Short mmCIF file of C-alpha atoms in Angstrom, two decimals:
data_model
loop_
_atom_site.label_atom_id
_atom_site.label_comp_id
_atom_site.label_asym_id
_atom_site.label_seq_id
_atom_site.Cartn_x
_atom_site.Cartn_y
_atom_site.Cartn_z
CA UNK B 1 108.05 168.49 105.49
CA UNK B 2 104.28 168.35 106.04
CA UNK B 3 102.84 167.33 109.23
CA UNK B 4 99.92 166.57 110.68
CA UNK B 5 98.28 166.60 113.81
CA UNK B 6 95.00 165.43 115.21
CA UNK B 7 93.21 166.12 118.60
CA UNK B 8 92.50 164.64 120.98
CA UNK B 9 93.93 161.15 120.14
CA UNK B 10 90.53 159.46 121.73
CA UNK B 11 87.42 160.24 122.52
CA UNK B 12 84.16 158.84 124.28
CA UNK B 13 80.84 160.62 124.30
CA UNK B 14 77.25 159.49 125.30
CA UNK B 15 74.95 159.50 122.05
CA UNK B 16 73.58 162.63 121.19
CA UNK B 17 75.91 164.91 121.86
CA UNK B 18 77.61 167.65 119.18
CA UNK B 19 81.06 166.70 119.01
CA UNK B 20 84.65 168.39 117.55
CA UNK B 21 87.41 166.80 116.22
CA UNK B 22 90.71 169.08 115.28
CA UNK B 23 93.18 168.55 113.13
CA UNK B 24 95.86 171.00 112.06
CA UNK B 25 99.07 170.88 109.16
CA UNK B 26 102.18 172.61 108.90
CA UNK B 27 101.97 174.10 105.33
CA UNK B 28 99.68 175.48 104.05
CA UNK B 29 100.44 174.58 100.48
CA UNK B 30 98.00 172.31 100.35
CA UNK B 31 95.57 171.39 97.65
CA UNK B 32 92.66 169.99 99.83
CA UNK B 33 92.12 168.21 102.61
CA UNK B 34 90.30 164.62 103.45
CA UNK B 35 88.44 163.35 106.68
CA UNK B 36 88.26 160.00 106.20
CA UNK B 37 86.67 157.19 108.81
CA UNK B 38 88.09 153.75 109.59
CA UNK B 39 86.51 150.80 110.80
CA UNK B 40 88.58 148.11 113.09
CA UNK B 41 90.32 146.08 109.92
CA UNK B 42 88.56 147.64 107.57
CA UNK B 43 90.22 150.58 104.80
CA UNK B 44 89.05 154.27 104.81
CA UNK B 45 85.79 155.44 103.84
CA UNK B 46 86.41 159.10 102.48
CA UNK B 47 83.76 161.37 104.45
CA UNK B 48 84.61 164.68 103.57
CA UNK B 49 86.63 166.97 100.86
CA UNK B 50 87.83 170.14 100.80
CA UNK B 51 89.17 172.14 98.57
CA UNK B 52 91.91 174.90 99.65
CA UNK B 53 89.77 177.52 98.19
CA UNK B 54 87.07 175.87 100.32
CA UNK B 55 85.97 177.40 103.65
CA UNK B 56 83.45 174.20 104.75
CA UNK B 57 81.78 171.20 103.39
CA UNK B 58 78.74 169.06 104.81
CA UNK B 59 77.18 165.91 104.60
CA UNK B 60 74.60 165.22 106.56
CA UNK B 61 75.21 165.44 110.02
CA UNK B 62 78.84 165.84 109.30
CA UNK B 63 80.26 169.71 108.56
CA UNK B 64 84.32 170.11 108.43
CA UNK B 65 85.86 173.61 108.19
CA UNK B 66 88.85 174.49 106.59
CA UNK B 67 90.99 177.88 107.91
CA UNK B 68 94.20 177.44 105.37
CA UNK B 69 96.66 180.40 106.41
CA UNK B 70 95.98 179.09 110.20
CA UNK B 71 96.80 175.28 108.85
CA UNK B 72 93.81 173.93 111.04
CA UNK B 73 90.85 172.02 110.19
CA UNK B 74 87.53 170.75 112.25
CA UNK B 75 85.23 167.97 111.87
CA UNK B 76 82.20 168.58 113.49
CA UNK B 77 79.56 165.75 114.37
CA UNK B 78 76.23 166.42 115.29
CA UNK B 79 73.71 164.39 117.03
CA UNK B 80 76.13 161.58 117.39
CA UNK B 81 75.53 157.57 117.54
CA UNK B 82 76.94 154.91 118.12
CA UNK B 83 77.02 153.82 114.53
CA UNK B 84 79.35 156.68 114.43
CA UNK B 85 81.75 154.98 116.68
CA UNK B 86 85.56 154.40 114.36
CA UNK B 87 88.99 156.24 114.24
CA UNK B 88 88.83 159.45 112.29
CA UNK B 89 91.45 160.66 110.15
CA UNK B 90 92.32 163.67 108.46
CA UNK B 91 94.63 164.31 105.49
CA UNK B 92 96.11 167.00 103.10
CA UNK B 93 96.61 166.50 99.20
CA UNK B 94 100.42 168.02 98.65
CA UNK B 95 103.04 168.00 96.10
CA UNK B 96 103.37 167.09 92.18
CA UNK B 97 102.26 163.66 93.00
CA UNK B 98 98.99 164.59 95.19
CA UNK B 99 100.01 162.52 98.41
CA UNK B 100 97.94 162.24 101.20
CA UNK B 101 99.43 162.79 104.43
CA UNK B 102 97.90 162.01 107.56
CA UNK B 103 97.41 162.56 110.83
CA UNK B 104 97.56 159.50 113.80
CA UNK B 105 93.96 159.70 114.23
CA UNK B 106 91.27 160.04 116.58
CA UNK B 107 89.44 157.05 117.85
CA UNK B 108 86.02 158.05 118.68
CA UNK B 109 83.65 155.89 120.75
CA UNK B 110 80.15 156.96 120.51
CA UNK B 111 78.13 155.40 124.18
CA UNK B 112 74.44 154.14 123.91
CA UNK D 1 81.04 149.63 90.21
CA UNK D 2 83.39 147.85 92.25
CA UNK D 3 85.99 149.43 94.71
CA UNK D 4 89.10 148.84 95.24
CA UNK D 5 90.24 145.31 96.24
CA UNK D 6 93.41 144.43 97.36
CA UNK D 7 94.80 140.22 97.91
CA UNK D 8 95.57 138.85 100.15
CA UNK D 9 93.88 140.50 103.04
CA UNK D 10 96.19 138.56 105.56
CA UNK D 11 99.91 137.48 105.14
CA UNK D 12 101.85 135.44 107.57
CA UNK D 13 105.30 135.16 106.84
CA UNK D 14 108.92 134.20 108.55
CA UNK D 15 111.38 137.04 108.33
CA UNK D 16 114.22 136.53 105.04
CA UNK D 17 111.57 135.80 102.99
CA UNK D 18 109.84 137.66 99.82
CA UNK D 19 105.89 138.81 99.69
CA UNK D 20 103.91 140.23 96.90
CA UNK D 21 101.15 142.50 97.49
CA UNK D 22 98.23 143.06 94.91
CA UNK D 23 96.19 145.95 94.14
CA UNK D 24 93.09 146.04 91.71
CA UNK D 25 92.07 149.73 91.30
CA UNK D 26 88.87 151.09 89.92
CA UNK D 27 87.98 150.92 86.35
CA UNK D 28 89.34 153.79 84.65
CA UNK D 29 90.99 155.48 87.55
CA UNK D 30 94.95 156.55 86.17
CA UNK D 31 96.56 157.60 89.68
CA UNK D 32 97.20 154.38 91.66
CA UNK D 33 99.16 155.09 95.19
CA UNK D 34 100.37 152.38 97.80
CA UNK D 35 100.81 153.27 101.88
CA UNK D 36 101.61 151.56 105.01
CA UNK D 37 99.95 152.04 108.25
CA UNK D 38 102.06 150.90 110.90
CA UNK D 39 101.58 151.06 114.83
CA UNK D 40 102.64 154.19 115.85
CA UNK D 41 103.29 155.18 113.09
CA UNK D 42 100.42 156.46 111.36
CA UNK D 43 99.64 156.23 107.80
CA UNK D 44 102.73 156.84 105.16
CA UNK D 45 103.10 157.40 101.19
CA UNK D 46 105.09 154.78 99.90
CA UNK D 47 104.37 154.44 95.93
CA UNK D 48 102.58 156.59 93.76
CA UNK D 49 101.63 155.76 89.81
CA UNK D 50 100.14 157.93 87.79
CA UNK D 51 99.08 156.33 84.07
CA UNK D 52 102.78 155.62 81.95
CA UNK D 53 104.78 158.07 83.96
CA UNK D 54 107.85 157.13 85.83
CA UNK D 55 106.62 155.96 89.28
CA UNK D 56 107.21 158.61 92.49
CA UNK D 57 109.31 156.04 94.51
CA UNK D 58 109.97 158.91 97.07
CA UNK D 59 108.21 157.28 100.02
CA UNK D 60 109.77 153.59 99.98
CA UNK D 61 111.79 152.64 102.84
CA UNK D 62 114.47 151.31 101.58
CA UNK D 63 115.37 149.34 98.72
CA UNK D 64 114.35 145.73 99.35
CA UNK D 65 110.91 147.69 98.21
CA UNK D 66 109.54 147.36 95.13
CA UNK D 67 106.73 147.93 92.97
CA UNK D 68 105.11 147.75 89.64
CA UNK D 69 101.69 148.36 87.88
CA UNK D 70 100.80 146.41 84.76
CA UNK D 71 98.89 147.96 81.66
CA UNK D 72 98.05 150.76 83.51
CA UNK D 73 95.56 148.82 86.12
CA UNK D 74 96.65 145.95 88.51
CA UNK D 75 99.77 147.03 90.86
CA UNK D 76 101.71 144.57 93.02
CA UNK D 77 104.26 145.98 95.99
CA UNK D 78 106.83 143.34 96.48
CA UNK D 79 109.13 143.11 99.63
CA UNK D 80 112.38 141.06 99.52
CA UNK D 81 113.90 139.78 102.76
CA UNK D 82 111.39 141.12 104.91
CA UNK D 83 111.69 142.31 108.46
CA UNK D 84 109.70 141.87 111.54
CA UNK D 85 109.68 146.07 111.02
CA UNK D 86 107.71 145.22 107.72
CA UNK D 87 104.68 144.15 109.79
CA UNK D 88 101.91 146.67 108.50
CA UNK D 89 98.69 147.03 106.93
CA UNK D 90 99.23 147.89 103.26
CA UNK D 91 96.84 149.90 101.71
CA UNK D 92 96.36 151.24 98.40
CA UNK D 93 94.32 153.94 96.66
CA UNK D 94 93.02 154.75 93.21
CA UNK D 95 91.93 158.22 91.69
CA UNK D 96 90.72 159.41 88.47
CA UNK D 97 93.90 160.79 88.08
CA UNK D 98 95.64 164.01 87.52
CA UNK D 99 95.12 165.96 89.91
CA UNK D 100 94.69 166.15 93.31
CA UNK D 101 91.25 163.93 93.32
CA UNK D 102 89.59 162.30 95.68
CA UNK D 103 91.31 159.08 96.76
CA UNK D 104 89.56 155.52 97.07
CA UNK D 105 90.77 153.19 99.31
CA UNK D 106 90.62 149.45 99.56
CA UNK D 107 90.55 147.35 102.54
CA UNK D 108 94.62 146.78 102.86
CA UNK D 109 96.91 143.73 103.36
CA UNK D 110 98.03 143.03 106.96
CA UNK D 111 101.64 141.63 106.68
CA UNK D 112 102.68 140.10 109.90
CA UNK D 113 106.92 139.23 109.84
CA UNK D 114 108.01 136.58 112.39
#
């Protein structure tokens, strides 16, 4: 069974710093994997995809890396705000029906 | 266009009774999944529809859960005799369908059980 983990579980940095987030999965039969954002009460907002053939993707100020055969992914922020501030979750795409399953999360709270 | 919408956003209900959950997916999209994200929990497959296909029922919980998707666009998840352990945000997703595609989610259902 596929699992996923994210850390840390929180984090709080002063705007403008560079910051990780990890997230790593137990198989690697995967088909891609998803960072997606979350606002307090609001759905997910898909940020990133990658494909398992896929080393990295980047938008913007936003670069995630993929390393299959290790089963770990990164999220990397740069130049952060506090617009930036929500819980960030990564998933993997798995199976004949192309589930998603995620990890618990990271909160991140971005400090003017 | 527009998103995914999902009604209502909040449901209140005592524990015993029945709820109905609906989903609008995006025009055109085939794939339509349902999940819960509970407390602790994390976010969890429940439902997953995929044009006329059979449903993938794998993730349900148990069998007072239910669910259906009409023509091929609007799903409802239905819950009989719910549970205070029911209390979740509901969420569901479209894709173009497929294949493992990117996944659009709308803003979920928070069921609270007394």
């Amino acid at each position: 069974k596929q699992e996923v983990t994210q850390i840390p579980a929180a984090l709080s940095v002063p705007e403008g710093e560079n910051l990780v987030l990890n997230c790593s999965f137990t198989d690697s039969a995967i088909y891609n994997l998803q960072w997606f954002r979350q606002d307090p009460g609001k759905g997910l907002t898909s940020l990133l995809l990658i494909q398992s053939s896929q080393r990295e993707q980047t938008s913007g100020r936003l670069n995630a890396s993929l390393d299959k055969s290790s089963g770990r992914s990164t999220l990397y922020i740069a130049a952060s705000q506090p617009g930036d501030s929500a819980t960030y979750l990564c998933a993997v795409t798995g199976g004949s029906n192309y589930k998603l399953t995620f990890g618990k999360g990271t909160l991140l709270t971005v400090n003017p | 266009g527009a998103g995914v919408s999902q009604s209502p956003s909040n449901k209140v209900t005592e524990k015993g009774k029945d709820v109905e959950l609906r989903c609008d997916p995006i025009s055109g999209h085939t794939a339509l999944y349902w999940y819960r994200q509970s407390l602790g929990q994390g976010l969890e497959f429940l439902i997953y529809f995929q044009g006329n296909s059979a449903p993938d029922k794998s993730g349900l919980p148990s069998d007072r859960f239910s669910a259906e998707r009409t023509g091929g666009s609007v799903s409802t998840l239905t819950i009989q005799r719910t549970q205070q352990e029911d209390s979740a945000v509901y969420l569901c997703a479209s894709s173009q369908g497929g294949g493992p595609d990117t996944q659009y989610f709308g803003p979920g259902t928070r069921l609270t059980v007394l």
